[in-house]
């Protein structure tokens, strides 16, 4: 007969009788089932509060099993998360827990077509983070994603145009008119005399989710952010696509402040409350330019 194994978390009292805001696990490997049956690896953080000052600890294995059973077996959705949070609390009724938290981080692969070349496409991954909390019967959820894009500095563009204008004026000083072909040849030879600086940039955006929504609006969130910026980084390209990308950059000159404002406006119009953080990894400076914007009253989940 197997001897009964001790259960320290249940049977012993805390040496220091104090309540805890939360106790749980982070870096838990999990599999998530998304729309269409797509199964993705993820990292999870999950915790409950421990209001009983005498309780030795929570039952982490209960939380682990709940996550493992639900995440890979059911499609990820706000109702599924709400149910999982409630089960986390139910599993810790003996601890008096009133707060359950869950965070899921994963990379979403998306197939993206080239800008102009028919049939050309490639894969892009978008880091995503889903946060959910059940506190005293109220549920809050937030969905975040990182979008990478190109940003061209408006100031350097203006300075480049000025340098080009000055060079043209110097090369054709005294001429009352310049033949069209001569102007075109000059442009071909000298138009890159000074070029604006661009840099790869990143936007971390987050929106509030309704707990009763049937699906996670991942694709819509990504598309809304990329459309607002106008210059998302590309996958497979040919020369025609690279030229189209250069034209997009020229049509979307932006400081980091411009990008943050564009994103907030677009996200609020489509999703309501949101938070934005943008970073331009400068090619002029050795430091980055950053800006944040959020809907008044936004309270981030952590």
mmCIF file of C-alpha atoms in Angstrom:
data_model
loop_
_atom_site.group_PDB
_atom_site.id
_atom_site.type_symbol
_atom_site.label_atom_id
_atom_site.label_comp_id
_atom_site.label_asym_id
_atom_site.label_seq_id
_atom_site.Cartn_x
_atom_site.Cartn_y
_atom_site.Cartn_z
ATOM 1 C CA UNK A 1 0.000 0.000 0.000
ATOM 2 C CA UNK A 2 1.426 3.390 -1.031
ATOM 3 C CA UNK A 3 1.939 5.771 1.853
ATOM 4 C CA UNK A 4 -0.006 9.003 1.758
ATOM 5 C CA UNK A 5 2.190 11.824 0.466
ATOM 6 C CA UNK A 6 2.349 15.041 2.483
ATOM 7 C CA UNK A 7 0.571 18.164 1.152
ATOM 8 C CA UNK A 8 2.574 21.010 2.663
ATOM 9 C CA UNK A 9 0.618 23.816 0.977
ATOM 10 C CA UNK A 10 -2.634 22.510 2.519
ATOM 11 C CA UNK A 11 -1.461 21.135 5.848
ATOM 12 C CA UNK A 12 1.126 23.616 7.135
ATOM 13 C CA UNK A 13 0.579 27.193 8.254
ATOM 14 C CA UNK A 14 2.654 30.139 7.060
ATOM 15 C CA UNK A 15 5.623 30.944 9.265
ATOM 16 C CA UNK A 16 4.993 34.645 8.589
ATOM 17 C CA UNK A 17 1.212 35.235 8.554
ATOM 18 C CA UNK A 18 0.780 37.807 5.800
ATOM 19 C CA UNK A 19 -1.523 37.884 2.749
ATOM 20 C CA UNK A 20 -0.025 37.985 -0.763
ATOM 21 C CA UNK A 21 -1.205 40.019 -3.752
ATOM 22 C CA UNK A 22 -0.404 37.130 -6.059
ATOM 23 C CA UNK A 23 1.399 33.823 -6.327
ATOM 24 C CA UNK A 24 1.805 31.689 -9.397
ATOM 25 C CA UNK A 25 4.068 30.788 -12.296
ATOM 26 C CA UNK A 26 5.710 32.459 -15.273
ATOM 27 C CA UNK A 27 7.441 31.090 -18.352
ATOM 28 C CA UNK A 28 5.061 28.136 -18.558
ATOM 29 C CA UNK A 29 5.251 26.396 -21.936
ATOM 30 C CA UNK A 30 1.802 26.031 -23.483
ATOM 31 C CA UNK A 31 0.066 25.385 -26.778
ATOM 32 C CA UNK A 32 -2.736 27.669 -27.954
ATOM 33 C CA UNK A 33 -5.460 26.790 -30.439
ATOM 34 C CA UNK A 34 -6.449 29.799 -32.566
ATOM 35 C CA UNK A 35 -9.025 30.322 -35.314
ATOM 36 C CA UNK A 36 -8.977 27.629 -37.963
ATOM 37 C CA UNK A 37 -7.375 25.093 -35.631
ATOM 38 C CA UNK A 38 -3.924 26.736 -35.790
ATOM 39 C CA UNK A 39 -1.846 25.445 -32.885
ATOM 40 C CA UNK A 40 0.908 27.751 -31.654
ATOM 41 C CA UNK A 41 3.519 27.496 -28.896
ATOM 42 C CA UNK A 42 3.205 30.133 -26.191
ATOM 43 C CA UNK A 43 4.565 31.238 -22.837
ATOM 44 C CA UNK A 44 2.108 31.711 -20.022
ATOM 45 C CA UNK A 45 2.006 33.500 -16.695
ATOM 46 C CA UNK A 46 -0.777 32.622 -14.293
ATOM 47 C CA UNK A 47 -1.472 33.509 -10.701
ATOM 48 C CA UNK A 48 -4.089 33.936 -7.996
ATOM 49 C CA UNK A 49 -4.031 36.061 -4.875
ATOM 50 C CA UNK A 50 -3.514 34.546 -1.425
ATOM 51 C CA UNK A 51 -5.609 36.592 1.004
ATOM 52 C CA UNK A 52 -5.472 34.040 3.833
ATOM 53 C CA UNK A 53 -2.449 35.099 5.911
ATOM 54 C CA UNK A 54 -2.203 31.624 7.431
ATOM 55 C CA UNK A 55 -2.153 29.719 4.113
ATOM 56 C CA UNK A 56 1.285 28.278 3.364
ATOM 57 C CA UNK A 57 0.957 28.521 -0.419
ATOM 58 C CA UNK A 58 -1.275 28.097 -3.434
ATOM 59 C CA UNK A 59 -1.749 24.890 -5.472
ATOM 60 C CA UNK A 60 0.353 25.592 -8.564
ATOM 61 C CA UNK A 61 -0.196 22.159 -10.076
ATOM 62 C CA UNK A 62 -3.941 22.886 -10.201
ATOM 63 C CA UNK A 63 -3.314 26.031 -12.230
ATOM 64 C CA UNK A 64 -0.909 24.223 -14.536
ATOM 65 C CA UNK A 65 -3.372 21.428 -15.298
ATOM 66 C CA UNK A 66 -6.219 23.849 -15.970
ATOM 67 C CA UNK A 67 -4.116 25.798 -18.460
ATOM 68 C CA UNK A 68 -2.809 22.685 -20.179
ATOM 69 C CA UNK A 69 -6.263 21.146 -20.582
ATOM 70 C CA UNK A 70 -8.087 24.246 -21.748
ATOM 71 C CA UNK A 71 -5.502 26.081 -23.900
ATOM 72 C CA UNK A 72 -4.666 23.291 -26.347
ATOM 73 C CA UNK A 73 -8.113 21.731 -26.428
ATOM 74 C CA UNK A 74 -10.323 24.774 -27.043
ATOM 75 C CA UNK A 75 -10.173 27.726 -29.414
ATOM 76 C CA UNK A 76 -8.717 30.750 -27.709
ATOM 77 C CA UNK A 77 -11.454 33.340 -27.200
ATOM 78 C CA UNK A 78 -12.609 35.851 -24.572
ATOM 79 C CA UNK A 79 -15.346 33.505 -23.240
ATOM 80 C CA UNK A 80 -12.845 30.652 -22.983
ATOM 81 C CA UNK A 81 -10.460 32.887 -21.018
ATOM 82 C CA UNK A 82 -13.245 34.095 -18.741
ATOM 83 C CA UNK A 83 -14.173 30.498 -17.994
ATOM 84 C CA UNK A 84 -10.538 29.548 -17.346
ATOM 85 C CA UNK A 85 -10.104 32.438 -14.905
ATOM 86 C CA UNK A 86 -13.186 31.357 -12.993
ATOM 87 C CA UNK A 87 -11.896 27.787 -12.832
ATOM 88 C CA UNK A 88 -8.593 29.086 -11.477
ATOM 89 C CA UNK A 89 -10.482 30.800 -8.650
ATOM 90 C CA UNK A 90 -12.683 27.773 -8.023
ATOM 91 C CA UNK A 91 -9.589 25.595 -7.709
ATOM 92 C CA UNK A 92 -8.402 27.866 -4.904
ATOM 93 C CA UNK A 93 -11.608 28.307 -2.966
ATOM 94 C CA UNK A 94 -9.834 26.787 0.049
ATOM 95 C CA UNK A 95 -7.374 29.711 -0.105
ATOM 96 C CA UNK A 96 -10.084 32.369 -0.314
ATOM 97 C CA UNK A 97 -8.685 33.675 -3.620
ATOM 98 C CA UNK A 98 -10.622 36.529 -5.243
ATOM 99 C CA UNK A 99 -8.208 37.476 -8.055
ATOM 100 C CA UNK A 100 -6.995 35.371 -10.990
ATOM 101 C CA UNK A 101 -4.575 36.604 -13.644
ATOM 102 C CA UNK A 102 -3.397 35.110 -16.906
ATOM 103 C CA UNK A 103 -0.920 36.339 -19.539
ATOM 104 C CA UNK A 104 -0.188 34.565 -22.816
ATOM 105 C CA UNK A 105 2.654 35.533 -25.152
ATOM 106 C CA UNK A 106 3.068 34.047 -28.624
ATOM 107 C CA UNK A 107 4.206 34.832 -32.174
ATOM 108 C CA UNK A 108 1.484 34.903 -34.814
ATOM 109 C CA UNK A 109 2.671 33.913 -38.338
ATOM 110 C CA UNK A 110 0.920 35.759 -41.173
ATOM 111 C CA UNK A 111 1.404 35.298 -44.923
ATOM 112 C CA UNK A 112 1.879 38.706 -46.559
ATOM 113 C CA UNK A 113 1.715 39.440 -50.285
ATOM 114 C CA UNK A 114 4.288 41.666 -52.000
ATOM 115 C CA UNK A 115 3.190 45.230 -52.674
ATOM 116 C CA UNK A 116 2.895 44.943 -56.454
ATOM 117 C CA UNK A 117 4.400 41.697 -57.805
ATOM 118 C CA UNK A 118 1.613 39.142 -58.474
ATOM 119 C CA UNK A 119 1.990 35.811 -56.712
ATOM 120 C CA UNK A 120 4.942 36.911 -54.556
ATOM 121 C CA UNK A 121 4.524 36.524 -50.781
ATOM 122 C CA UNK A 122 6.381 35.676 -47.600
ATOM 123 C CA UNK A 123 5.884 35.026 -43.896
ATOM 124 C CA UNK A 124 5.891 37.616 -41.144
ATOM 125 C CA UNK A 125 5.543 36.964 -37.416
ATOM 126 C CA UNK A 126 3.836 39.341 -35.023
ATOM 127 C CA UNK A 127 4.607 39.060 -31.292
ATOM 128 C CA UNK A 128 1.286 39.104 -29.453
ATOM 129 C CA UNK A 129 0.329 39.267 -25.791
ATOM 130 C CA UNK A 130 -3.041 38.521 -24.237
ATOM 131 C CA UNK A 131 -3.782 39.608 -20.667
ATOM 132 C CA UNK A 132 -6.839 38.678 -18.625
ATOM 133 C CA UNK A 133 -7.845 39.301 -15.027
ATOM 134 C CA UNK A 134 -10.820 38.315 -12.875
ATOM 135 C CA UNK A 135 -11.043 40.486 -9.775
ATOM 136 C CA UNK A 136 -13.964 40.401 -7.349
ATOM 137 C CA UNK A 137 -16.266 39.126 -10.088
ATOM 138 C CA UNK A 138 -15.229 41.678 -12.747
ATOM 139 C CA UNK A 139 -13.299 40.574 -15.840
ATOM 140 C CA UNK A 140 -10.865 42.715 -17.819
ATOM 141 C CA UNK A 141 -8.969 41.657 -20.947
ATOM 142 C CA UNK A 142 -6.436 43.350 -23.184
ATOM 143 C CA UNK A 143 -4.885 42.226 -26.467
ATOM 144 C CA UNK A 144 -1.530 43.593 -27.614
ATOM 145 C CA UNK A 145 0.643 43.143 -30.678
ATOM 146 C CA UNK A 146 3.927 44.509 -32.033
ATOM 147 C CA UNK A 147 3.991 45.867 -35.588
ATOM 148 C CA UNK A 148 7.248 46.773 -37.339
ATOM 149 C CA UNK A 149 7.362 49.533 -39.926
ATOM 150 C CA UNK A 150 9.660 52.002 -41.652
ATOM 151 C CA UNK A 151 9.764 55.653 -40.603
ATOM 152 C CA UNK A 152 11.298 58.457 -42.667
ATOM 153 C CA UNK A 153 12.206 61.649 -40.829
ATOM 154 C CA UNK A 154 10.283 64.720 -42.082
ATOM 155 C CA UNK A 155 13.145 67.024 -41.112
ATOM 156 C CA UNK A 156 15.779 65.072 -43.032
ATOM 157 C CA UNK A 157 13.422 64.924 -46.010
ATOM 158 C CA UNK A 158 13.065 68.702 -45.983
ATOM 159 C CA UNK A 159 16.831 69.166 -45.647
ATOM 160 C CA UNK A 160 17.434 66.743 -48.537
ATOM 161 C CA UNK A 161 15.003 68.629 -50.754
ATOM 162 C CA UNK A 162 16.723 71.895 -49.860
ATOM 163 C CA UNK A 163 20.146 70.451 -50.720
ATOM 164 C CA UNK A 164 18.783 69.176 -54.037
ATOM 165 C CA UNK A 165 17.241 72.553 -54.838
ATOM 166 C CA UNK A 166 20.483 74.359 -54.034
ATOM 167 C CA UNK A 167 22.510 71.951 -56.184
ATOM 168 C CA UNK A 168 20.141 72.396 -59.119
ATOM 169 C CA UNK A 169 20.314 76.167 -58.781
ATOM 170 C CA UNK A 170 24.123 76.072 -58.687
ATOM 171 C CA UNK A 171 24.470 73.725 -61.669
ATOM 172 C CA UNK A 172 22.135 75.811 -63.830
ATOM 173 C CA UNK A 173 23.039 79.262 -62.554
ATOM 174 C CA UNK A 174 22.276 81.936 -65.110
ATOM 175 C CA UNK A 175 20.155 79.701 -67.325
ATOM 176 C CA UNK A 176 16.785 81.206 -68.207
ATOM 177 C CA UNK A 177 15.397 77.808 -69.177
ATOM 178 C CA UNK A 178 16.644 74.231 -69.088
ATOM 179 C CA UNK A 179 15.690 71.598 -71.701
ATOM 180 C CA UNK A 180 13.501 68.819 -70.372
ATOM 181 C CA UNK A 181 15.924 66.028 -71.281
ATOM 182 C CA UNK A 182 18.756 67.874 -69.559
ATOM 183 C CA UNK A 183 16.671 68.176 -66.394
ATOM 184 C CA UNK A 184 15.849 64.474 -66.510
ATOM 185 C CA UNK A 185 19.513 63.570 -66.947
ATOM 186 C CA UNK A 186 20.424 65.830 -64.016
ATOM 187 C CA UNK A 187 17.827 64.138 -61.816
ATOM 188 C CA UNK A 188 19.149 60.691 -62.752
ATOM 189 C CA UNK A 189 22.707 61.731 -61.838
ATOM 190 C CA UNK A 190 22.194 64.045 -58.854
ATOM 191 C CA UNK A 191 18.847 63.311 -57.182
ATOM 192 C CA UNK A 192 20.535 61.075 -54.577
ATOM 193 C CA UNK A 193 22.900 63.870 -53.611
ATOM 194 C CA UNK A 194 21.186 63.921 -50.189
ATOM 195 C CA UNK A 195 18.671 61.346 -49.000
ATOM 196 C CA UNK A 196 16.338 61.394 -45.986
ATOM 197 C CA UNK A 197 17.165 58.950 -43.236
ATOM 198 C CA UNK A 198 14.751 56.111 -42.503
ATOM 199 C CA UNK A 199 14.806 53.456 -39.836
ATOM 200 C CA UNK A 200 13.072 50.271 -38.834
ATOM 201 C CA UNK A 201 10.523 51.142 -36.174
ATOM 202 C CA UNK A 202 8.178 49.269 -33.866
ATOM 203 C CA UNK A 203 4.745 49.962 -32.476
ATOM 204 C CA UNK A 204 3.439 48.113 -29.427
ATOM 205 C CA UNK A 205 -0.316 48.557 -29.399
ATOM 206 C CA UNK A 206 -2.958 47.195 -27.050
ATOM 207 C CA UNK A 207 -6.748 47.351 -26.982
ATOM 208 C CA UNK A 208 -9.391 46.408 -24.444
ATOM 209 C CA UNK A 209 -11.464 43.302 -25.185
ATOM 210 C CA UNK A 210 -15.055 42.586 -24.255
ATOM 211 C CA UNK A 211 -15.203 39.285 -22.311
ATOM 212 C CA UNK A 212 -18.201 38.143 -24.366
ATOM 213 C CA UNK A 213 -16.625 38.610 -27.817
ATOM 214 C CA UNK A 214 -16.516 35.341 -29.696
ATOM 215 C CA UNK A 215 -13.130 35.828 -31.376
ATOM 216 C CA UNK A 216 -9.818 37.500 -30.781
ATOM 217 C CA UNK A 217 -9.470 40.383 -33.282
ATOM 218 C CA UNK A 218 -5.790 39.663 -33.926
ATOM 219 C CA UNK A 219 -5.836 40.098 -37.698
ATOM 220 C CA UNK A 220 -8.007 43.212 -37.476
ATOM 221 C CA UNK A 221 -5.714 44.764 -34.859
ATOM 222 C CA UNK A 222 -2.612 44.141 -36.973
ATOM 223 C CA UNK A 223 -4.224 45.409 -40.183
ATOM 224 C CA UNK A 224 -5.583 48.544 -38.498
ATOM 225 C CA UNK A 225 -2.158 49.444 -37.129
ATOM 226 C CA UNK A 226 -0.336 48.769 -40.401
ATOM 227 C CA UNK A 227 -2.891 50.708 -42.443
ATOM 228 C CA UNK A 228 -2.588 53.682 -40.107
ATOM 229 C CA UNK A 229 1.204 53.739 -40.463
ATOM 230 C CA UNK A 230 1.309 53.014 -44.202
ATOM 231 C CA UNK A 231 4.825 51.547 -44.209
ATOM 232 C CA UNK A 232 4.820 48.061 -42.639
ATOM 233 C CA UNK A 233 8.043 46.125 -43.231
ATOM 234 C CA UNK A 234 7.884 43.731 -46.168
ATOM 235 C CA UNK A 235 8.675 40.065 -46.742
ATOM 236 C CA UNK A 236 9.534 38.925 -50.286
ATOM 237 C CA UNK A 237 10.239 41.795 -52.685
ATOM 238 C CA UNK A 238 11.388 42.422 -56.237
ATOM 239 C CA UNK A 239 12.624 45.772 -57.538
ATOM 240 C CA UNK A 240 9.101 46.946 -58.332
ATOM 241 C CA UNK A 241 8.033 46.190 -54.753
ATOM 242 C CA UNK A 242 11.064 47.984 -53.355
ATOM 243 C CA UNK A 243 10.216 51.035 -55.435
ATOM 244 C CA UNK A 244 6.609 50.894 -54.234
ATOM 245 C CA UNK A 245 7.895 50.739 -50.668
ATOM 246 C CA UNK A 246 10.098 53.789 -51.279
ATOM 247 C CA UNK A 247 7.037 55.644 -52.583
ATOM 248 C CA UNK A 248 5.094 54.688 -49.460
ATOM 249 C CA UNK A 249 7.875 56.033 -47.273
ATOM 250 C CA UNK A 250 7.885 59.273 -49.227
ATOM 251 C CA UNK A 251 4.130 59.610 -48.783
ATOM 252 C CA UNK A 252 4.285 58.845 -45.046
ATOM 253 C CA UNK A 253 7.004 61.025 -43.554
ATOM 254 C CA UNK A 254 6.638 60.838 -39.776
ATOM 255 C CA UNK A 255 8.213 61.664 -36.494
ATOM 256 C CA UNK A 256 7.668 59.256 -33.634
ATOM 257 C CA UNK A 257 4.998 61.678 -32.401
ATOM 258 C CA UNK A 258 3.155 61.457 -35.725
ATOM 259 C CA UNK A 259 3.150 57.662 -35.599
ATOM 260 C CA UNK A 260 1.780 57.569 -32.044
ATOM 261 C CA UNK A 261 -1.040 59.962 -32.926
ATOM 262 C CA UNK A 262 -1.951 58.084 -36.100
ATOM 263 C CA UNK A 263 -2.172 54.831 -34.226
ATOM 264 C CA UNK A 264 -4.241 56.120 -31.341
ATOM 265 C CA UNK A 265 -6.741 57.743 -33.710
ATOM 266 C CA UNK A 266 -7.126 54.594 -35.818
ATOM 267 C CA UNK A 267 -7.321 52.169 -32.902
ATOM 268 C CA UNK A 268 -9.860 54.184 -30.964
ATOM 269 C CA UNK A 269 -12.043 54.398 -34.077
ATOM 270 C CA UNK A 270 -12.031 50.604 -34.499
ATOM 271 C CA UNK A 271 -11.627 49.199 -30.982
ATOM 272 C CA UNK A 272 -12.296 51.907 -28.409
ATOM 273 C CA UNK A 273 -9.842 52.199 -25.512
ATOM 274 C CA UNK A 274 -6.214 51.611 -26.493
ATOM 275 C CA UNK A 275 -2.587 52.127 -25.592
ATOM 276 C CA UNK A 276 0.300 52.852 -27.983
ATOM 277 C CA UNK A 277 4.072 52.873 -27.597
ATOM 278 C CA UNK A 278 6.252 53.553 -30.638
ATOM 279 C CA UNK A 279 10.020 53.383 -31.000
ATOM 280 C CA UNK A 280 12.084 54.656 -33.925
ATOM 281 C CA UNK A 281 15.495 52.976 -33.896
ATOM 282 C CA UNK A 282 17.372 56.023 -35.148
ATOM 283 C CA UNK A 283 19.850 55.858 -38.011
ATOM 284 C CA UNK A 284 21.007 59.437 -37.303
ATOM 285 C CA UNK A 285 21.470 59.136 -33.545
ATOM 286 C CA UNK A 286 22.891 56.421 -31.318
ATOM 287 C CA UNK A 287 19.715 56.574 -29.239
ATOM 288 C CA UNK A 288 16.090 55.776 -30.057
ATOM 289 C CA UNK A 289 13.109 58.106 -30.272
ATOM 290 C CA UNK A 290 9.996 56.968 -28.380
ATOM 291 C CA UNK A 291 6.462 58.195 -27.803
ATOM 292 C CA UNK A 292 3.371 56.881 -26.043
ATOM 293 C CA UNK A 293 -0.329 57.628 -26.326
ATOM 294 C CA UNK A 294 -3.378 56.127 -24.670
ATOM 295 C CA UNK A 295 -7.073 56.682 -24.231
ATOM 296 C CA UNK A 296 -7.832 58.747 -21.096
ATOM 297 C CA UNK A 297 -8.513 56.395 -18.206
ATOM 298 C CA UNK A 298 -6.626 53.492 -19.759
ATOM 299 C CA UNK A 299 -5.467 51.123 -17.022
ATOM 300 C CA UNK A 300 -2.957 48.564 -18.273
ATOM 301 C CA UNK A 301 -3.064 44.988 -17.055
ATOM 302 C CA UNK A 302 0.308 43.626 -16.044
#
